[in-house]
mmCIF file of C-alpha atoms and ligand atoms in Angstrom:
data_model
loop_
_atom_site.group_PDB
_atom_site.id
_atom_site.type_symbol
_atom_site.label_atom_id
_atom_site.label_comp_id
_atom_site.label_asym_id
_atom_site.label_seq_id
_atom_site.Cartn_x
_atom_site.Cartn_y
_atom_site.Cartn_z
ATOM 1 C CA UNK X 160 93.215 63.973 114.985
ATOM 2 C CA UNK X 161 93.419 66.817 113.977
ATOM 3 C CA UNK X 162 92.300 68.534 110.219
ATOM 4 C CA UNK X 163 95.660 69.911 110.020
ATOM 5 C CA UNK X 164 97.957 67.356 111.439
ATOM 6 C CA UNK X 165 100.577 66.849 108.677
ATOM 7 C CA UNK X 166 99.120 69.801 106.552
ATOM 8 C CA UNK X 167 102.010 72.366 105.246
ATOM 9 C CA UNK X 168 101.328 76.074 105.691
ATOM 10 C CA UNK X 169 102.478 79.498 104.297
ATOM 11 C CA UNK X 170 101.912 82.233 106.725
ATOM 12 C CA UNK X 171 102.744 85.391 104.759
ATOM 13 C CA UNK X 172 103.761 88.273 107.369
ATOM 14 C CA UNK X 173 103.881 85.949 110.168
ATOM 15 C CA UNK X 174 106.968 87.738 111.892
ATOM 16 C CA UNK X 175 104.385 90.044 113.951
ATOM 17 C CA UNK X 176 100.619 90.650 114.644
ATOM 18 C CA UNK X 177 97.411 88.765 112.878
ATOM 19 C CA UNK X 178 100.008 86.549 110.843
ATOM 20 C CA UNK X 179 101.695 84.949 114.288
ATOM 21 C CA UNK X 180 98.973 84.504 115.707
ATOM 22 C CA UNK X 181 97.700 82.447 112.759
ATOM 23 C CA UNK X 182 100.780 80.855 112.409
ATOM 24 C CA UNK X 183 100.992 80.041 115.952
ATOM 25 C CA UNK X 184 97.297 78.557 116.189
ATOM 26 C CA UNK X 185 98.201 76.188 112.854
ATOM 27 C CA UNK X 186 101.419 75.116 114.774
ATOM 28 C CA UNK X 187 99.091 73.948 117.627
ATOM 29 C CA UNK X 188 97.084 72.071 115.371
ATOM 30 C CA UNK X 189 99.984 70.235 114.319
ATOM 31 C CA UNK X 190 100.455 71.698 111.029
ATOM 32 C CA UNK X 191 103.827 72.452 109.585
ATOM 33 C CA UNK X 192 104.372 76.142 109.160
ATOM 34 C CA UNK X 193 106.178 78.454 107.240
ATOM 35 C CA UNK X 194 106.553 81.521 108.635
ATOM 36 C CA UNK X 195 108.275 84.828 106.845
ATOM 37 C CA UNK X 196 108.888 88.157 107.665
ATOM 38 C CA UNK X 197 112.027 90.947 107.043
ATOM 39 C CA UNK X 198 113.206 91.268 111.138
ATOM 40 C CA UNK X 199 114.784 87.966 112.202
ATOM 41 C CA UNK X 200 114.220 88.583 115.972
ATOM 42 C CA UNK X 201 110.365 88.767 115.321
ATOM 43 C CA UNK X 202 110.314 85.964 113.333
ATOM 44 C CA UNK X 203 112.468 83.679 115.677
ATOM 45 C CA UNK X 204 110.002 84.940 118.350
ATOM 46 C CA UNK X 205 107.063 83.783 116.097
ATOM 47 C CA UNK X 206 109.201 80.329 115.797
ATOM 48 C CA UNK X 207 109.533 79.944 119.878
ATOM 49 C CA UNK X 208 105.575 80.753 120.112
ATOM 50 C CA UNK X 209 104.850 78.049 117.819
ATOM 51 C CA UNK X 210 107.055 75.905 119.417
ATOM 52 C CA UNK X 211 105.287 76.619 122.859
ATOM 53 C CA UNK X 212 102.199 75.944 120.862
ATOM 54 C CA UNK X 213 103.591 72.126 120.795
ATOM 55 C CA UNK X 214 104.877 72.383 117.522
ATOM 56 C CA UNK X 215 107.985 70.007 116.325
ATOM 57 C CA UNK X 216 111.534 72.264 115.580
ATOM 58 C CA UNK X 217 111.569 70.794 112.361
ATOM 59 C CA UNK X 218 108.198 71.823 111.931
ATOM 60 C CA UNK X 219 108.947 75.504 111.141
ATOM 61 C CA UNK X 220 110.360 76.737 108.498
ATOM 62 C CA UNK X 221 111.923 80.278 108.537
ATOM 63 C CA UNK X 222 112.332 82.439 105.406
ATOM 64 C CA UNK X 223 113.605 85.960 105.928
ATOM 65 C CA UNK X 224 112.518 88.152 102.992
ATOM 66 C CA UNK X 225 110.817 91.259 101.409
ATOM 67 C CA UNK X 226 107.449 90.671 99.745
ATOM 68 C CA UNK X 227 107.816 92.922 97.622
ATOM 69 C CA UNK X 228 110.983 91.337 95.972
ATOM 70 C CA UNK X 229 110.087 89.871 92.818
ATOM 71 C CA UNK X 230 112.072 86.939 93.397
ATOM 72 C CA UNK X 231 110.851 86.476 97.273
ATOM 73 C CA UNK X 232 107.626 84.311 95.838
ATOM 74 C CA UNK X 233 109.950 81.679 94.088
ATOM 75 C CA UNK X 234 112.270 81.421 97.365
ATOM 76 C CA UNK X 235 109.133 81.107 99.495
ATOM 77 C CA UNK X 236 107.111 78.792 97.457
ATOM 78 C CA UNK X 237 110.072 76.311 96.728
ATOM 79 C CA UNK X 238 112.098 76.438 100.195
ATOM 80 C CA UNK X 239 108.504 75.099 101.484
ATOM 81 C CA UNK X 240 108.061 72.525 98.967
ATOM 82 C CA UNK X 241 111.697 71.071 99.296
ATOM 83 C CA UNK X 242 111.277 71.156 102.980
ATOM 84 C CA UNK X 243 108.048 69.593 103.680
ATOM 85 C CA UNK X 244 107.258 67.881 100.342
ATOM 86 C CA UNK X 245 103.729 69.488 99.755
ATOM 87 C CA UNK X 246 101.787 72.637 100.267
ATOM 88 C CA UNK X 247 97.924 72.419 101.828
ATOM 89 C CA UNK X 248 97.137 75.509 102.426
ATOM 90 C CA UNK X 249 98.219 79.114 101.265
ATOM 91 C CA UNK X 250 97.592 82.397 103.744
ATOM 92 C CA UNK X 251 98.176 85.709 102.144
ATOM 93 C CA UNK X 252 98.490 87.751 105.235
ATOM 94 C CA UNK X 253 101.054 90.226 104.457
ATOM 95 C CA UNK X 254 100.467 93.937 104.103
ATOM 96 C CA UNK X 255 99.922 97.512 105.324
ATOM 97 C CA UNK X 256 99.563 100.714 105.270
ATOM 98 C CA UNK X 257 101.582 104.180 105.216
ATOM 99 C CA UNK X 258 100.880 107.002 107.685
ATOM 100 C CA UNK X 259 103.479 109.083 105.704
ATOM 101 C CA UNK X 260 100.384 111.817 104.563
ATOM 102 C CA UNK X 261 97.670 111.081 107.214
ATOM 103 C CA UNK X 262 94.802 113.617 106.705
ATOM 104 C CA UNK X 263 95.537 113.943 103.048
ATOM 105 C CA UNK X 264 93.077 113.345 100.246
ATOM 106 C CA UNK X 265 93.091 110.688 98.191
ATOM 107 C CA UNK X 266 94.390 113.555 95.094
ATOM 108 C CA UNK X 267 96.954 115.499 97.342
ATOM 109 C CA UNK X 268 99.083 112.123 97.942
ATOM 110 C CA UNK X 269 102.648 111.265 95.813
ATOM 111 C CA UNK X 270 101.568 108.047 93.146
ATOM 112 C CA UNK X 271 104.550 106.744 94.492
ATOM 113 C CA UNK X 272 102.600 105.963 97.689
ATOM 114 C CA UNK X 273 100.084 104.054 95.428
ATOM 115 C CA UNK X 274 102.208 102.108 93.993
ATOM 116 C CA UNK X 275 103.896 101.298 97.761
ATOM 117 C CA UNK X 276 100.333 100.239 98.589
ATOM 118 C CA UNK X 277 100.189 98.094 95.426
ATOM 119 C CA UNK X 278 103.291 96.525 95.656
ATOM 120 C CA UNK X 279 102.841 95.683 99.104
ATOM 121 C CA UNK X 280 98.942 94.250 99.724
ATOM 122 C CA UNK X 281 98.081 93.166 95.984
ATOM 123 C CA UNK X 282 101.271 92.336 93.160
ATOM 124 C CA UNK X 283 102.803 90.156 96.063
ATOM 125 C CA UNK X 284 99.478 88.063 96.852
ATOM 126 C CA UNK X 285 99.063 87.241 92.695
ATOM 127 C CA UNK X 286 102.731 86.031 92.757
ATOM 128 C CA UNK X 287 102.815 84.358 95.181
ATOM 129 C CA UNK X 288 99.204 82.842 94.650
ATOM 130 C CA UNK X 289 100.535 82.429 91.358
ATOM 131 C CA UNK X 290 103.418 79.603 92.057
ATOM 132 C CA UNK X 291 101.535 78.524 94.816
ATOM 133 C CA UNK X 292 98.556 77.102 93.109
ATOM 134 C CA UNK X 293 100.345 74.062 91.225
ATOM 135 C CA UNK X 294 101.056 72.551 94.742
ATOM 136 C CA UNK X 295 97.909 73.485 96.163
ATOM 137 C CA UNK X 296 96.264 71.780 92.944
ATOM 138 C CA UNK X 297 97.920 68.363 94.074
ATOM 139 C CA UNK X 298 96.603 68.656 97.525
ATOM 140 C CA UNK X 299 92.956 70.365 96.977
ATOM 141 C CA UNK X 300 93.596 72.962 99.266
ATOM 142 C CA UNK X 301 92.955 76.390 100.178
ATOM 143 C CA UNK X 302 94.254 79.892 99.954
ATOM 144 C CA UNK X 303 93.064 82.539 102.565
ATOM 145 C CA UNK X 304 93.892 86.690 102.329
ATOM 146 C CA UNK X 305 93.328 88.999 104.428
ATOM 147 C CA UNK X 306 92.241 92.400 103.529
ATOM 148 C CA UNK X 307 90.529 94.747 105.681
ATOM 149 C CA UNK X 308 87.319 96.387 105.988
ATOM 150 C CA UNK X 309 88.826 99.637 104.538
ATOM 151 C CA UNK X 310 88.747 97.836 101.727
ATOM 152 C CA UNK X 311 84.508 98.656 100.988
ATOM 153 C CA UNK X 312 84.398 101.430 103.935
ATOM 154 C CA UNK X 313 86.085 104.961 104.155
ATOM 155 C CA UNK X 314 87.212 104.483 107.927
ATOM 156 C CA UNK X 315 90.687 105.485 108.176
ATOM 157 C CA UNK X 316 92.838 108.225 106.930
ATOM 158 C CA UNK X 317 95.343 106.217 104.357
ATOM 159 C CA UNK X 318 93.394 106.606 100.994
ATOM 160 C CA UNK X 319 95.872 104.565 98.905
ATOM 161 C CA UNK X 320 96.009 101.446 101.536
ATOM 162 C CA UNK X 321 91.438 101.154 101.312
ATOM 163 C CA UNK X 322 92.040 101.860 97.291
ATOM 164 C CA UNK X 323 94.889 99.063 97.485
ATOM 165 C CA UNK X 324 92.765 96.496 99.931
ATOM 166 C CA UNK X 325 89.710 96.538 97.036
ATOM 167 C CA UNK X 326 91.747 94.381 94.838
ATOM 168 C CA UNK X 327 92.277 91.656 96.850
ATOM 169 C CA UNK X 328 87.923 91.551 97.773
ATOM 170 C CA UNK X 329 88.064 90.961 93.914
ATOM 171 C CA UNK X 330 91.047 88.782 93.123
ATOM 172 C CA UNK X 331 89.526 86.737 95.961
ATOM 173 C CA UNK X 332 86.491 86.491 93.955
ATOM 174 C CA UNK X 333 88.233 85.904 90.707
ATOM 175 C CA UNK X 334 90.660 83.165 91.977
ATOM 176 C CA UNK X 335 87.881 81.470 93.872
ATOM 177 C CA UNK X 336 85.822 81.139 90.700
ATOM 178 C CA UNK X 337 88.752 79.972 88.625
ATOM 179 C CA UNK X 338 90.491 77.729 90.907
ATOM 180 C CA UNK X 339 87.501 75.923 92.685
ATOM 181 C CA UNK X 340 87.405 74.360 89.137
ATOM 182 C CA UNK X 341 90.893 72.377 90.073
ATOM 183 C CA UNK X 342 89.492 72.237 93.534
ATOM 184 C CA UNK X 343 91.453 74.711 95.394
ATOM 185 C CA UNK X 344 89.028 76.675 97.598
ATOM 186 C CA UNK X 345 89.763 80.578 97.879
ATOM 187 C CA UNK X 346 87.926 83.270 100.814
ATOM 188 C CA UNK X 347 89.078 86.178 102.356
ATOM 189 C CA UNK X 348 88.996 87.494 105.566
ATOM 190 C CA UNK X 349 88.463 91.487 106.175
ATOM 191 C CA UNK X 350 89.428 92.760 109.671
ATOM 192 C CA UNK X 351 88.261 95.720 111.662
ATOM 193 C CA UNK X 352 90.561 97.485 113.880
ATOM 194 C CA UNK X 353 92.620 94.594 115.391
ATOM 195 C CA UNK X 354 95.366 95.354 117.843
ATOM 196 C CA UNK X 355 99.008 94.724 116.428
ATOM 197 C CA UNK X 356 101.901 96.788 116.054
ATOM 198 C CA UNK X 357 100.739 97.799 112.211
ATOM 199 C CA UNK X 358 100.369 101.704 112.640
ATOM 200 C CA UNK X 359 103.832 101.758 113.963
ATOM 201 C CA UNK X 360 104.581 99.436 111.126
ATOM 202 C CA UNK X 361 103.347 102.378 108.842
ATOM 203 C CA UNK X 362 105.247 105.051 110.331
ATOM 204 C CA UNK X 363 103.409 105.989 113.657
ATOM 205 C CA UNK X 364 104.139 106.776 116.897
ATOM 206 C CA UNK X 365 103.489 104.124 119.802
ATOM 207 C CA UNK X 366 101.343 107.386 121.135
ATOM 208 C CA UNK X 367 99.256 107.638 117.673
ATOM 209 C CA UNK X 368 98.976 103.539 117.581
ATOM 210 C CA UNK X 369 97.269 103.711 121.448
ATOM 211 C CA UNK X 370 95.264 105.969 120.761
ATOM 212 C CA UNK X 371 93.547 105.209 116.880
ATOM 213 C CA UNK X 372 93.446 101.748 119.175
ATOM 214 C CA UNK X 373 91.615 103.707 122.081
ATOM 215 C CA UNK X 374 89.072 105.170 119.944
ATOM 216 C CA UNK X 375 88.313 102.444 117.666
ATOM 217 C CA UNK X 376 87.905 100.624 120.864
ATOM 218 C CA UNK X 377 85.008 103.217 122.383
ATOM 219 C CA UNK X 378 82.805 102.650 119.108
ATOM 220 C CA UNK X 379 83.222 98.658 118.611
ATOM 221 C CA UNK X 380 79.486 97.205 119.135
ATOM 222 C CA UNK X 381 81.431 94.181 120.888
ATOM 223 C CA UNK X 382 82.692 96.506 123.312
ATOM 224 C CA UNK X 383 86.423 96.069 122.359
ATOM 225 C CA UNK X 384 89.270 95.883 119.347
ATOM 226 C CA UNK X 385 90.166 92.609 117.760
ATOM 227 C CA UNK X 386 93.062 90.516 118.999
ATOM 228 C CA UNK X 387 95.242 88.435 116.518
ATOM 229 C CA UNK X 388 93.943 84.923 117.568
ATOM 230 C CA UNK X 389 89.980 86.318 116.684
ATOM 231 C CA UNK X 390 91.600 86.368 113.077
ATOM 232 C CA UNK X 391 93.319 83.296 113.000
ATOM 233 C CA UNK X 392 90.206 81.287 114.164
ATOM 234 C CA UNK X 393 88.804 82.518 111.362
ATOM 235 C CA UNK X 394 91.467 81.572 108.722
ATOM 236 C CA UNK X 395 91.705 78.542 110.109
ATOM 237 C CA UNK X 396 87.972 77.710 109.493
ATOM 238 C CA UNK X 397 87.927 79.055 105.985
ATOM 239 C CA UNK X 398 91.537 76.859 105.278
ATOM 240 C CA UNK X 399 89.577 74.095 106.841
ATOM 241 C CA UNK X 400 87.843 71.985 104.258
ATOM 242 C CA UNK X 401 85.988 69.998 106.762
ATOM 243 C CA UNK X 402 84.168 72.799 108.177
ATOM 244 C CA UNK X 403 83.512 75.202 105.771
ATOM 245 C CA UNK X 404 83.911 73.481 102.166
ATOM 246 C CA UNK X 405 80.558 75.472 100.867
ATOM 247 C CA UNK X 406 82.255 79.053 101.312
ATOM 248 C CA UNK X 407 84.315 79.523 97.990
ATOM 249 C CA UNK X 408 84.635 83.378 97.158
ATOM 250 C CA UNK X 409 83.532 84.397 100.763
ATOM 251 C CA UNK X 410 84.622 87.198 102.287
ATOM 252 C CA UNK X 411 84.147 87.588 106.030
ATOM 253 C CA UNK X 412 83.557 90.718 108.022
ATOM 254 C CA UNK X 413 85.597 90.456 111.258
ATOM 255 C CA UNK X 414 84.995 93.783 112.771
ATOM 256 C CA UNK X 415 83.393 93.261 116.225
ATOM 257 C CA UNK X 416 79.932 94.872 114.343
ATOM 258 C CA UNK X 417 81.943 98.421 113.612
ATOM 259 C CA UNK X 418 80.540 98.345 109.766
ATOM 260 C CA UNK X 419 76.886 97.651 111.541
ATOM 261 C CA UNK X 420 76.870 101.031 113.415
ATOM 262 C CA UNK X 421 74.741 103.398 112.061
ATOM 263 C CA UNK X 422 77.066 106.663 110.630
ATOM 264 C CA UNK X 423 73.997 109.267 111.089
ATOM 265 C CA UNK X 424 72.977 107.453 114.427
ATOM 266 C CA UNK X 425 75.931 105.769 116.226
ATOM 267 C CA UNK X 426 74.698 106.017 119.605
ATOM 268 C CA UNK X 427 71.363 104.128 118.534
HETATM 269 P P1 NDP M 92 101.770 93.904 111.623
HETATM 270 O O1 NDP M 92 102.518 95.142 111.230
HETATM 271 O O2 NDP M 92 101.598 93.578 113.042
HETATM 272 O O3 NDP M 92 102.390 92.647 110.877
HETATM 273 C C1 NDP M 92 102.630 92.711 109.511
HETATM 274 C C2 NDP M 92 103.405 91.502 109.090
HETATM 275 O O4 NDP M 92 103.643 91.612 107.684
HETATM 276 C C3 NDP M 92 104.740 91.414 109.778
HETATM 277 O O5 NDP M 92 105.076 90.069 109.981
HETATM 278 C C4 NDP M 92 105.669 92.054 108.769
HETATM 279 O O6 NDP M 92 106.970 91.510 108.842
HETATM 280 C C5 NDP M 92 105.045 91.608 107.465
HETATM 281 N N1 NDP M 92 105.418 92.516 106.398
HETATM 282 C C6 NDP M 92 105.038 93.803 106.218
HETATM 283 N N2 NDP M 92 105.633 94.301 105.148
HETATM 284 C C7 NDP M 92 106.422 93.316 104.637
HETATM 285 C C8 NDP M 92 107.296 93.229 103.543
HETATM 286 N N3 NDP M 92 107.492 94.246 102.710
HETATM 287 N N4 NDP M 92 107.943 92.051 103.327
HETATM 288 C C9 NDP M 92 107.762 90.994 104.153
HETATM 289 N N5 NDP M 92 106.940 91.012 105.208
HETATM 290 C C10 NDP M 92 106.286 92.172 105.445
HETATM 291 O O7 NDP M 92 100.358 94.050 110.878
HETATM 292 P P2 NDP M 92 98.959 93.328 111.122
HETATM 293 O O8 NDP M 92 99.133 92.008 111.735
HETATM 294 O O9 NDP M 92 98.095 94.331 111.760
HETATM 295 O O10 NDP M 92 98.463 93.168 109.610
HETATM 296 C C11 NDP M 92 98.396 91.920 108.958
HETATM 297 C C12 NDP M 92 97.426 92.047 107.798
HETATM 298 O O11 NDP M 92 96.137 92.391 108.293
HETATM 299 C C13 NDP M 92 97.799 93.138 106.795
HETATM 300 O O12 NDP M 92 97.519 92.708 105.497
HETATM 301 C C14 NDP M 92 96.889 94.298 107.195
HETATM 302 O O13 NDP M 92 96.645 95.163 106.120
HETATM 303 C C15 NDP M 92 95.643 93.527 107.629
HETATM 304 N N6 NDP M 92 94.751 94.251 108.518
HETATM 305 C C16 NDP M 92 95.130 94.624 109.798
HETATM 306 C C17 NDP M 92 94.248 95.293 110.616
HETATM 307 C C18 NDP M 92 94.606 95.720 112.003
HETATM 308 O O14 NDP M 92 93.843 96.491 112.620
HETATM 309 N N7 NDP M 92 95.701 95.276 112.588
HETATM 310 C C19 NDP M 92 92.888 95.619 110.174
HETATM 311 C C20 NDP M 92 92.585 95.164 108.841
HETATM 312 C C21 NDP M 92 93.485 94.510 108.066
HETATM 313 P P3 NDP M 92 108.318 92.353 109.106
HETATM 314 O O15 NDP M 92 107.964 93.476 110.000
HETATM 315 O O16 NDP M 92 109.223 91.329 109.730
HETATM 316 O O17 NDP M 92 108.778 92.748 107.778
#
């Protein structure tokens, strides 16, 4: 059987990209999933994947929401509580950037966008993190986020999202080495370029998404970008107490070798 047969999971952002295919690989391991997102066709078409994945209909739970919303944590935290009586295992997947001033220094951007970035990939994971632990305390379970390698690297042009993706490389560390002490287990995972729809999320065009996609593509050491499912392997091995219960605090590089390349010899 199974480790997550009968397990209940939060997929944060699981309406498109890394956090479907996440939620979709759970849903084949028989776990029951909650999936969230603002677009209701996405997130239906996240549903019928996991269903397809063998899942049960009553299995899924959909909640439609904003992250950002103050009140979206309570909604999300007790809808899956009341529905499937427990939580196992809490994945903090939801996030982006903003390709409003591409090319702009980190000083010539609006604060506003900052706080955008904040709201969007840090307050929301401490909230939600936040009313998640007391269930996750019952069942000794886990909590995965996903950040990004722009978190520690200055790759991409969106100053405000690698300033914003730092703090959750540290509240990883922080909640791991508070919460390990009611065993909950806390990692991270930190994707390089992986492809999904998330530069058009941020205000791209299809044309600027295919090609940062292209390029990042011509300069990956394993010879190609990341698809959703090499992410979700991964958070489902760090959720996964019975194969990785040493790694508390970890964070894990999943960048096809891109942060290995040397930057004054890349062709070596
Ligand atoms: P996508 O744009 O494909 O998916 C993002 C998901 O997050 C969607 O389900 C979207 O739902 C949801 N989301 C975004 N904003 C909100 C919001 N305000 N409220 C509720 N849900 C929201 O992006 P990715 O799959 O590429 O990104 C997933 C995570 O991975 C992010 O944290 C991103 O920063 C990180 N990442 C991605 C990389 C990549 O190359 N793709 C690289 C490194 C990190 P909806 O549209 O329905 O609102």
């Amino acid at each position: 059987m199974s480790f997550f047969s009968e397990k209940v999971v939060i997929v944060t952002g699981s309406s498109n990209g890394i956090g479907r295919g996440t939620a979709v690989l759970f849903a084949k391991e028989g776990a029951k999933v909650t999936i969230t997102g603002r677009n209701a066709e996405t997130l239906r078409e996240t549903k019928q994947q996991c269903l397809q994945a063998g899942a049960r209909e009553e299995n899924i739970l959909e909640i439609l929401g904003d992250v950002t919303d103050e009140s979206f944590a309570a909604k999300l935290v007790t809808a899956t509580v009341e529905k499937f009586g427990k939580l196992d295992v809490l994945v903090n997947n939801a996030g982006g950037s903003s390709f409003a001033n591409i090319g702009k220094g980190i000083l010539d951007i609006p604060i506003a966008e900052f706080d955008q970035m904040m709201d969007l990939n840090v307050k929301q994971v401490l909230r939600i993190s936040q009313l998640a632990v007391p269930h996750l305390e019952k069942t000794k379970g886990a909590i995965v986020n996903v950040s990004s390698i722009a978190a520690r690297h200055n790759l991409l042009p969106f100053p405000y999202y690698g300033a914003a993706k730092s703090a959750p490389d540290q509240i990883t560390i922080q909640m791991a080495g508070s919460l390990i002490k009611n065993g909950i287990r806390v990692n991270s995972v930190n994707p390089g370029p992986v492809l999904t729809n998330g530069v058009v999320a941020a205000g791209a065009t299809k044309e600027e998404q295919d090609k940062m996609f292209e390029g990042a593509g011509q300069i990956m050491p394993l010879g190609r970008v990341g698809v959703p499912e090499d992410i979700g392997k991964i958070i489902l091995f760090l959720a996964n107490r019975s194969q990785s219960e040493i790694l508390i605090g970890h964070i894990v590089t999943a960048d096809g070798g891109i942060m290995i390349k040397s930057a004054m010899f890349p062709d070596s």
